[in-house]
Amino acid sequence: MPFRAWNLFVIQALGGILLYDVKNSYICSYTYHHKDYFLKKESFINIQKGCTAMEKSLNEETYEKLKYDIMNFKLLPGDSISAQKIAIRYDVSRTPAREAIVNLEKEGLLKIIPQSGTYVACINCKRSEQEWFVRKSLEIGMDAIFENASDDMLDKMTQLNNRLINYKEEVENIPRIEIDNEFHKLIYECSGEKLAMNIIQTQMSHYNRIRYLAELNKSISAKTNDEHEMLIEAIKNKDKRMYLRVIKAHISRIFNELDKLKGIYPEYFEKN
């Protein structure tokens, strides 16, 4: 925690101590040597703008870490969340923690209940259907893929799908869904649809959590691999009809598996 003396704030950060001159908007940087227990004075740098950038970066980093943990079920639906818990979990102050709560509540990943607290939101199937509709509408419009696809891109798609086919968590150290996202990202980038890519990656929180659960089930994930192979073949042959048929089935299939997933993870879904 920072403490104030005259016009100075002393802030512990990154293995050292920063002495901030509030009056003159300067940071006096000091290095803290734990062995010798003394402060070595270094240069004075005017970084008022830099401080703002650092604060913004910390807010974004805390938000991204918390969202990642929710999306990947490191924090489970129904888990209690508070600014204090987030601050401790990610070693930040309560300011970026509160900011993350506000933003993720807006995205529907956190639920604030008055007189009770803040909780990780359960998966809302109605919202996931709306998110799916947006994704389907965007994905079927990627016509430029047939004009722009290169052999290099098709090779990258094949490599990613091979990683999914041979997926072992202890080897990859990332969830299957992240590799799957990289596969589809190549399609968006090749089509020149960066805005669509951003919307799909950031605004599909409930739909993508269902995808994550589906990819944990081998019988479901095997179908993903087969459909990826068909998508690669359709792009290679410039077969738009086949591509549309496969992509529609591909992004809709999890709803055919929804009852199965609800049976395995009933506590993760909102009760109707």
mmCIF file with all atom_site columns, C-alpha atoms in Angstrom, residues 105-218:
data_model
loop_
_atom_site.group_PDB
_atom_site.id
_atom_site.type_symbol
_atom_site.label_atom_id
_atom_site.label_alt_id
_atom_site.label_comp_id
_atom_site.label_asym_id
_atom_site.label_entity_id
_atom_site.label_seq_id
_atom_site.pdbx_PDB_ins_code
_atom_site.Cartn_x
_atom_site.Cartn_y
_atom_site.Cartn_z
_atom_site.occupancy
_atom_site.B_iso_or_equiv
_atom_site.pdbx_formal_charge
_atom_site.auth_seq_id
_atom_site.auth_comp_id
_atom_site.auth_asym_id
_atom_site.auth_atom_id
_atom_site.pdbx_PDB_model_num
ATOM 1   C CA . GLU A 1 105 ? -20.600 -7.287  -15.043 1.00 0.00 ? 105 GLU A CA 1
ATOM 2   C CA . LYS A 1 106 ? -21.472 -5.304  -18.194 1.00 0.00 ? 106 LYS A CA 1
ATOM 3   C CA . GLU A 1 107 ? -20.391 -8.290  -20.313 1.00 0.00 ? 107 GLU A CA 1
ATOM 4   C CA . GLY A 1 108 ? -22.614 -10.626 -18.307 1.00 0.00 ? 108 GLY A CA 1
ATOM 5   C CA . LEU A 1 109 ? -19.776 -12.692 -16.832 1.00 0.00 ? 109 LEU A CA 1
ATOM 6   C CA . LEU A 1 110 ? -20.298 -11.381 -13.296 1.00 0.00 ? 110 LEU A CA 1
ATOM 7   C CA . LYS A 1 111 ? -23.588 -10.997 -11.466 1.00 0.00 ? 111 LYS A CA 1
ATOM 8   C CA . ILE A 1 112 ? -24.009 -8.419  -8.716  1.00 0.00 ? 112 ILE A CA 1
ATOM 9   C CA . ILE A 1 113 ? -26.751 -9.282  -6.237  1.00 0.00 ? 113 ILE A CA 1
ATOM 10  C CA . PRO A 1 114 ? -27.695 -6.410  -3.864  1.00 0.00 ? 114 PRO A CA 1
ATOM 11  C CA . GLN A 1 115 ? -27.284 -7.232  -0.176  1.00 0.00 ? 115 GLN A CA 1
ATOM 12  C CA . SER A 1 116 ? -25.468 -10.430 -1.137  1.00 0.00 ? 116 SER A CA 1
ATOM 13  C CA . GLY A 1 117 ? -22.347 -9.914  -3.257  1.00 0.00 ? 117 GLY A CA 1
ATOM 14  C CA . THR A 1 118 ? -20.772 -10.459 -6.659  1.00 0.00 ? 118 THR A CA 1
ATOM 15  C CA . TYR A 1 119 ? -20.648 -13.890 -8.270  1.00 0.00 ? 119 TYR A CA 1
ATOM 16  C CA . VAL A 1 120 ? -19.367 -15.511 -11.451 1.00 0.00 ? 120 VAL A CA 1
ATOM 17  C CA . ALA A 1 121 ? -22.441 -15.665 -13.673 1.00 0.00 ? 121 ALA A CA 1
ATOM 18  C CA . CYS A 1 122 ? -23.836 -19.025 -14.691 1.00 0.00 ? 122 CYS A CA 1
ATOM 19  C CA . ILE A 1 123 ? -24.133 -19.716 -18.431 1.00 0.00 ? 123 ILE A CA 1
ATOM 20  C CA . ASN A 1 124 ? -27.244 -18.094 -19.850 1.00 0.00 ? 124 ASN A CA 1
ATOM 21  C CA . CYS A 1 125 ? -28.454 -20.268 -22.726 1.00 0.00 ? 125 CYS A CA 1
ATOM 22  C CA . LYS A 1 126 ? -30.734 -17.577 -24.175 1.00 0.00 ? 126 LYS A CA 1
ATOM 23  C CA . ARG A 1 127 ? -27.824 -15.147 -24.327 1.00 0.00 ? 127 ARG A CA 1
ATOM 24  C CA . SER A 1 128 ? -25.581 -17.834 -25.841 1.00 0.00 ? 128 SER A CA 1
ATOM 25  C CA . GLU A 1 129 ? -28.139 -18.304 -28.639 1.00 0.00 ? 129 GLU A CA 1
ATOM 26  C CA . GLN A 1 130 ? -28.034 -14.562 -29.392 1.00 0.00 ? 130 GLN A CA 1
ATOM 27  C CA . GLU A 1 131 ? -24.223 -14.637 -29.416 1.00 0.00 ? 131 GLU A CA 1
ATOM 28  C CA . TRP A 1 132 ? -24.311 -17.668 -31.711 1.00 0.00 ? 132 TRP A CA 1
ATOM 29  C CA . PHE A 1 133 ? -26.611 -15.797 -34.125 1.00 0.00 ? 133 PHE A CA 1
ATOM 30  C CA . VAL A 1 134 ? -24.106 -12.922 -34.325 1.00 0.00 ? 134 VAL A CA 1
ATOM 31  C CA . ARG A 1 135 ? -21.216 -15.322 -34.933 1.00 0.00 ? 135 ARG A CA 1
ATOM 32  C CA . LYS A 1 136 ? -23.117 -17.278 -37.586 1.00 0.00 ? 136 LYS A CA 1
ATOM 33  C CA . SER A 1 137 ? -24.075 -14.061 -39.386 1.00 0.00 ? 137 SER A CA 1
ATOM 34  C CA . LEU A 1 138 ? -20.452 -12.916 -39.429 1.00 0.00 ? 138 LEU A CA 1
ATOM 35  C CA . GLU A 1 139 ? -18.855 -16.251 -40.336 1.00 0.00 ? 139 GLU A CA 1
ATOM 36  C CA . ILE A 1 140 ? -21.044 -17.002 -43.342 1.00 0.00 ? 140 ILE A CA 1
ATOM 37  C CA . GLY A 1 141 ? -20.041 -13.627 -44.803 1.00 0.00 ? 141 GLY A CA 1
ATOM 38  C CA . MET A 1 142 ? -16.317 -14.432 -45.064 1.00 0.00 ? 142 MET A CA 1
ATOM 39  C CA . ASP A 1 143 ? -16.417 -14.654 -48.877 1.00 0.00 ? 143 ASP A CA 1
ATOM 40  C CA . ALA A 1 144 ? -12.957 -13.132 -49.306 1.00 0.00 ? 144 ALA A CA 1
ATOM 41  C CA . ILE A 1 145 ? -11.417 -16.318 -47.897 1.00 0.00 ? 145 ILE A CA 1
ATOM 42  C CA . PHE A 1 146 ? -11.797 -17.991 -51.290 1.00 0.00 ? 146 PHE A CA 1
ATOM 43  C CA . GLU A 1 147 ? -9.915  -15.190 -53.041 1.00 0.00 ? 147 GLU A CA 1
ATOM 44  C CA . ASN A 1 148 ? -7.193  -14.610 -50.443 1.00 0.00 ? 148 ASN A CA 1
ATOM 45  C CA . ALA A 1 149 ? -6.383  -18.064 -49.087 1.00 0.00 ? 149 ALA A CA 1
ATOM 46  C CA . SER A 1 150 ? -2.740  -19.002 -49.670 1.00 0.00 ? 150 SER A CA 1
ATOM 47  C CA . ASP A 1 151 ? -0.960  -22.341 -49.414 1.00 0.00 ? 151 ASP A CA 1
ATOM 48  C CA . ASP A 1 152 ? 0.838   -20.989 -46.352 1.00 0.00 ? 152 ASP A CA 1
ATOM 49  C CA . MET A 1 153 ? -2.461  -20.192 -44.617 1.00 0.00 ? 153 MET A CA 1
ATOM 50  C CA . LEU A 1 154 ? -3.895  -23.614 -45.460 1.00 0.00 ? 154 LEU A CA 1
ATOM 51  C CA . ASP A 1 155 ? -0.735  -25.234 -44.083 1.00 0.00 ? 155 ASP A CA 1
ATOM 52  C CA . LYS A 1 156 ? -1.138  -23.265 -40.834 1.00 0.00 ? 156 LYS A CA 1
ATOM 53  C CA . MET A 1 157 ? -4.773  -24.360 -40.577 1.00 0.00 ? 157 MET A CA 1
ATOM 54  C CA . THR A 1 158 ? -3.725  -27.974 -41.078 1.00 0.00 ? 158 THR A CA 1
ATOM 55  C CA . GLN A 1 159 ? -0.998  -27.664 -38.434 1.00 0.00 ? 159 GLN A CA 1
ATOM 56  C CA . LEU A 1 160 ? -3.452  -26.231 -35.922 1.00 0.00 ? 160 LEU A CA 1
ATOM 57  C CA . ASN A 1 161 ? -5.985  -28.956 -36.613 1.00 0.00 ? 161 ASN A CA 1
ATOM 58  C CA . ASN A 1 162 ? -3.287  -31.611 -36.213 1.00 0.00 ? 162 ASN A CA 1
ATOM 59  C CA . ARG A 1 163 ? -2.541  -30.147 -32.784 1.00 0.00 ? 163 ARG A CA 1
ATOM 60  C CA . LEU A 1 164 ? -6.219  -30.566 -31.949 1.00 0.00 ? 164 LEU A CA 1
ATOM 61  C CA . ILE A 1 165 ? -6.283  -34.138 -33.256 1.00 0.00 ? 165 ILE A CA 1
ATOM 62  C CA . ASN A 1 166 ? -3.221  -35.042 -31.158 1.00 0.00 ? 166 ASN A CA 1
ATOM 63  C CA . TYR A 1 167 ? -4.109  -32.757 -28.250 1.00 0.00 ? 167 TYR A CA 1
ATOM 64  C CA . LYS A 1 168 ? -2.584  -33.504 -24.859 1.00 0.00 ? 168 LYS A CA 1
ATOM 65  C CA . GLU A 1 169 ? -3.012  -30.889 -22.176 1.00 0.00 ? 169 GLU A CA 1
ATOM 66  C CA . GLU A 1 170 ? 0.341   -31.641 -20.553 1.00 0.00 ? 170 GLU A CA 1
ATOM 67  C CA . VAL A 1 171 ? 2.075   -30.973 -23.891 1.00 0.00 ? 171 VAL A CA 1
ATOM 68  C CA . GLU A 1 172 ? 0.126   -27.908 -25.055 1.00 0.00 ? 172 GLU A CA 1
ATOM 69  C CA . ASN A 1 173 ? -0.353  -26.231 -21.653 1.00 0.00 ? 173 ASN A CA 1
ATOM 70  C CA . ILE A 1 174 ? -3.333  -24.315 -23.066 1.00 0.00 ? 174 ILE A CA 1
ATOM 71  C CA . PRO A 1 175 ? -7.003  -25.294 -23.420 1.00 0.00 ? 175 PRO A CA 1
ATOM 72  C CA . ARG A 1 176 ? -8.166  -26.863 -26.691 1.00 0.00 ? 176 ARG A CA 1
ATOM 73  C CA . ILE A 1 177 ? -10.450 -23.930 -27.336 1.00 0.00 ? 177 ILE A CA 1
ATOM 74  C CA . GLU A 1 178 ? -7.466  -21.568 -27.693 1.00 0.00 ? 178 GLU A CA 1
ATOM 75  C CA . ILE A 1 179 ? -6.077  -23.653 -30.551 1.00 0.00 ? 179 ILE A CA 1
ATOM 76  C CA . ASP A 1 180 ? -9.550  -23.786 -32.087 1.00 0.00 ? 180 ASP A CA 1
ATOM 77  C CA . ASN A 1 181 ? -9.760  -19.989 -31.819 1.00 0.00 ? 181 ASN A CA 1
ATOM 78  C CA . GLU A 1 182 ? -6.415  -19.650 -33.627 1.00 0.00 ? 182 GLU A CA 1
ATOM 79  C CA . PHE A 1 183 ? -7.781  -21.855 -36.426 1.00 0.00 ? 183 PHE A CA 1
ATOM 80  C CA . HIS A 1 184 ? -10.787 -19.574 -36.955 1.00 0.00 ? 184 HIS A CA 1
ATOM 81  C CA . LYS A 1 185 ? -8.684  -16.444 -36.487 1.00 0.00 ? 185 LYS A CA 1
ATOM 82  C CA . LEU A 1 186 ? -6.798  -17.353 -39.672 1.00 0.00 ? 186 LEU A CA 1
ATOM 83  C CA . ILE A 1 187 ? -10.095 -17.310 -41.581 1.00 0.00 ? 187 ILE A CA 1
ATOM 84  C CA . TYR A 1 188 ? -11.057 -13.878 -40.230 1.00 0.00 ? 188 TYR A CA 1
ATOM 85  C CA . GLU A 1 189 ? -7.616  -12.405 -40.927 1.00 0.00 ? 189 GLU A CA 1
ATOM 86  C CA . CYS A 1 190 ? -7.466  -13.848 -44.429 1.00 0.00 ? 190 CYS A CA 1
ATOM 87  C CA . SER A 1 191 ? -10.921 -12.405 -45.145 1.00 0.00 ? 191 SER A CA 1
ATOM 88  C CA . GLY A 1 192 ? -9.804  -8.989  -43.883 1.00 0.00 ? 192 GLY A CA 1
ATOM 89  C CA . GLU A 1 193 ? -12.554 -9.000  -41.252 1.00 0.00 ? 193 GLU A CA 1
ATOM 90  C CA . LYS A 1 194 ? -10.638 -7.798  -38.202 1.00 0.00 ? 194 LYS A CA 1
ATOM 91  C CA . LEU A 1 195 ? -13.667 -6.125  -36.613 1.00 0.00 ? 195 LEU A CA 1
ATOM 92  C CA . ALA A 1 196 ? -15.670 -9.337  -36.962 1.00 0.00 ? 196 ALA A CA 1
ATOM 93  C CA . MET A 1 197 ? -12.757 -11.226 -35.426 1.00 0.00 ? 197 MET A CA 1
ATOM 94  C CA . ASN A 1 198 ? -12.691 -8.846  -32.455 1.00 0.00 ? 198 ASN A CA 1
ATOM 95  C CA . ILE A 1 199 ? -16.448 -9.144  -31.914 1.00 0.00 ? 199 ILE A CA 1
ATOM 96  C CA . ILE A 1 200 ? -16.343 -12.939 -32.056 1.00 0.00 ? 200 ILE A CA 1
ATOM 97  C CA . GLN A 1 201 ? -13.385 -13.179 -29.695 1.00 0.00 ? 201 GLN A CA 1
ATOM 98  C CA . THR A 1 202 ? -14.584 -10.659 -27.093 1.00 0.00 ? 202 THR A CA 1
ATOM 99  C CA . GLN A 1 203 ? -18.403 -10.622 -27.143 1.00 0.00 ? 203 GLN A CA 1
ATOM 100 C CA . MET A 1 204 ? -19.275 -14.328 -27.158 1.00 0.00 ? 204 MET A CA 1
ATOM 101 C CA . SER A 1 205 ? -18.711 -15.015 -23.466 1.00 0.00 ? 205 SER A CA 1
ATOM 102 C CA . HIS A 1 206 ? -21.606 -17.378 -22.780 1.00 0.00 ? 206 HIS A CA 1
ATOM 103 C CA . TYR A 1 207 ? -21.440 -19.171 -26.146 1.00 0.00 ? 207 TYR A CA 1
ATOM 104 C CA . ASN A 1 208 ? -17.671 -19.610 -25.771 1.00 0.00 ? 208 ASN A CA 1
ATOM 105 C CA . ARG A 1 209 ? -17.984 -21.077 -22.296 1.00 0.00 ? 209 ARG A CA 1
ATOM 106 C CA . ILE A 1 210 ? -20.278 -23.739 -23.747 1.00 0.00 ? 210 ILE A CA 1
ATOM 107 C CA . ARG A 1 211 ? -17.645 -24.334 -26.447 1.00 0.00 ? 211 ARG A CA 1
ATOM 108 C CA . TYR A 1 212 ? -15.006 -24.754 -23.738 1.00 0.00 ? 212 TYR A CA 1
ATOM 109 C CA . LEU A 1 213 ? -17.064 -27.406 -21.962 1.00 0.00 ? 213 LEU A CA 1
ATOM 110 C CA . ALA A 1 214 ? -17.808 -29.155 -25.251 1.00 0.00 ? 214 ALA A CA 1
ATOM 111 C CA . GLU A 1 215 ? -14.104 -29.384 -26.072 1.00 0.00 ? 215 GLU A CA 1
ATOM 112 C CA . LEU A 1 216 ? -13.502 -31.247 -22.784 1.00 0.00 ? 216 LEU A CA 1
ATOM 113 C CA . ASN A 1 217 ? -15.654 -34.086 -24.125 1.00 0.00 ? 217 ASN A CA 1
ATOM 114 C CA . LYS A 1 218 ? -13.669 -36.283 -26.546 1.00 0.00 ? 218 LYS A CA 1
#
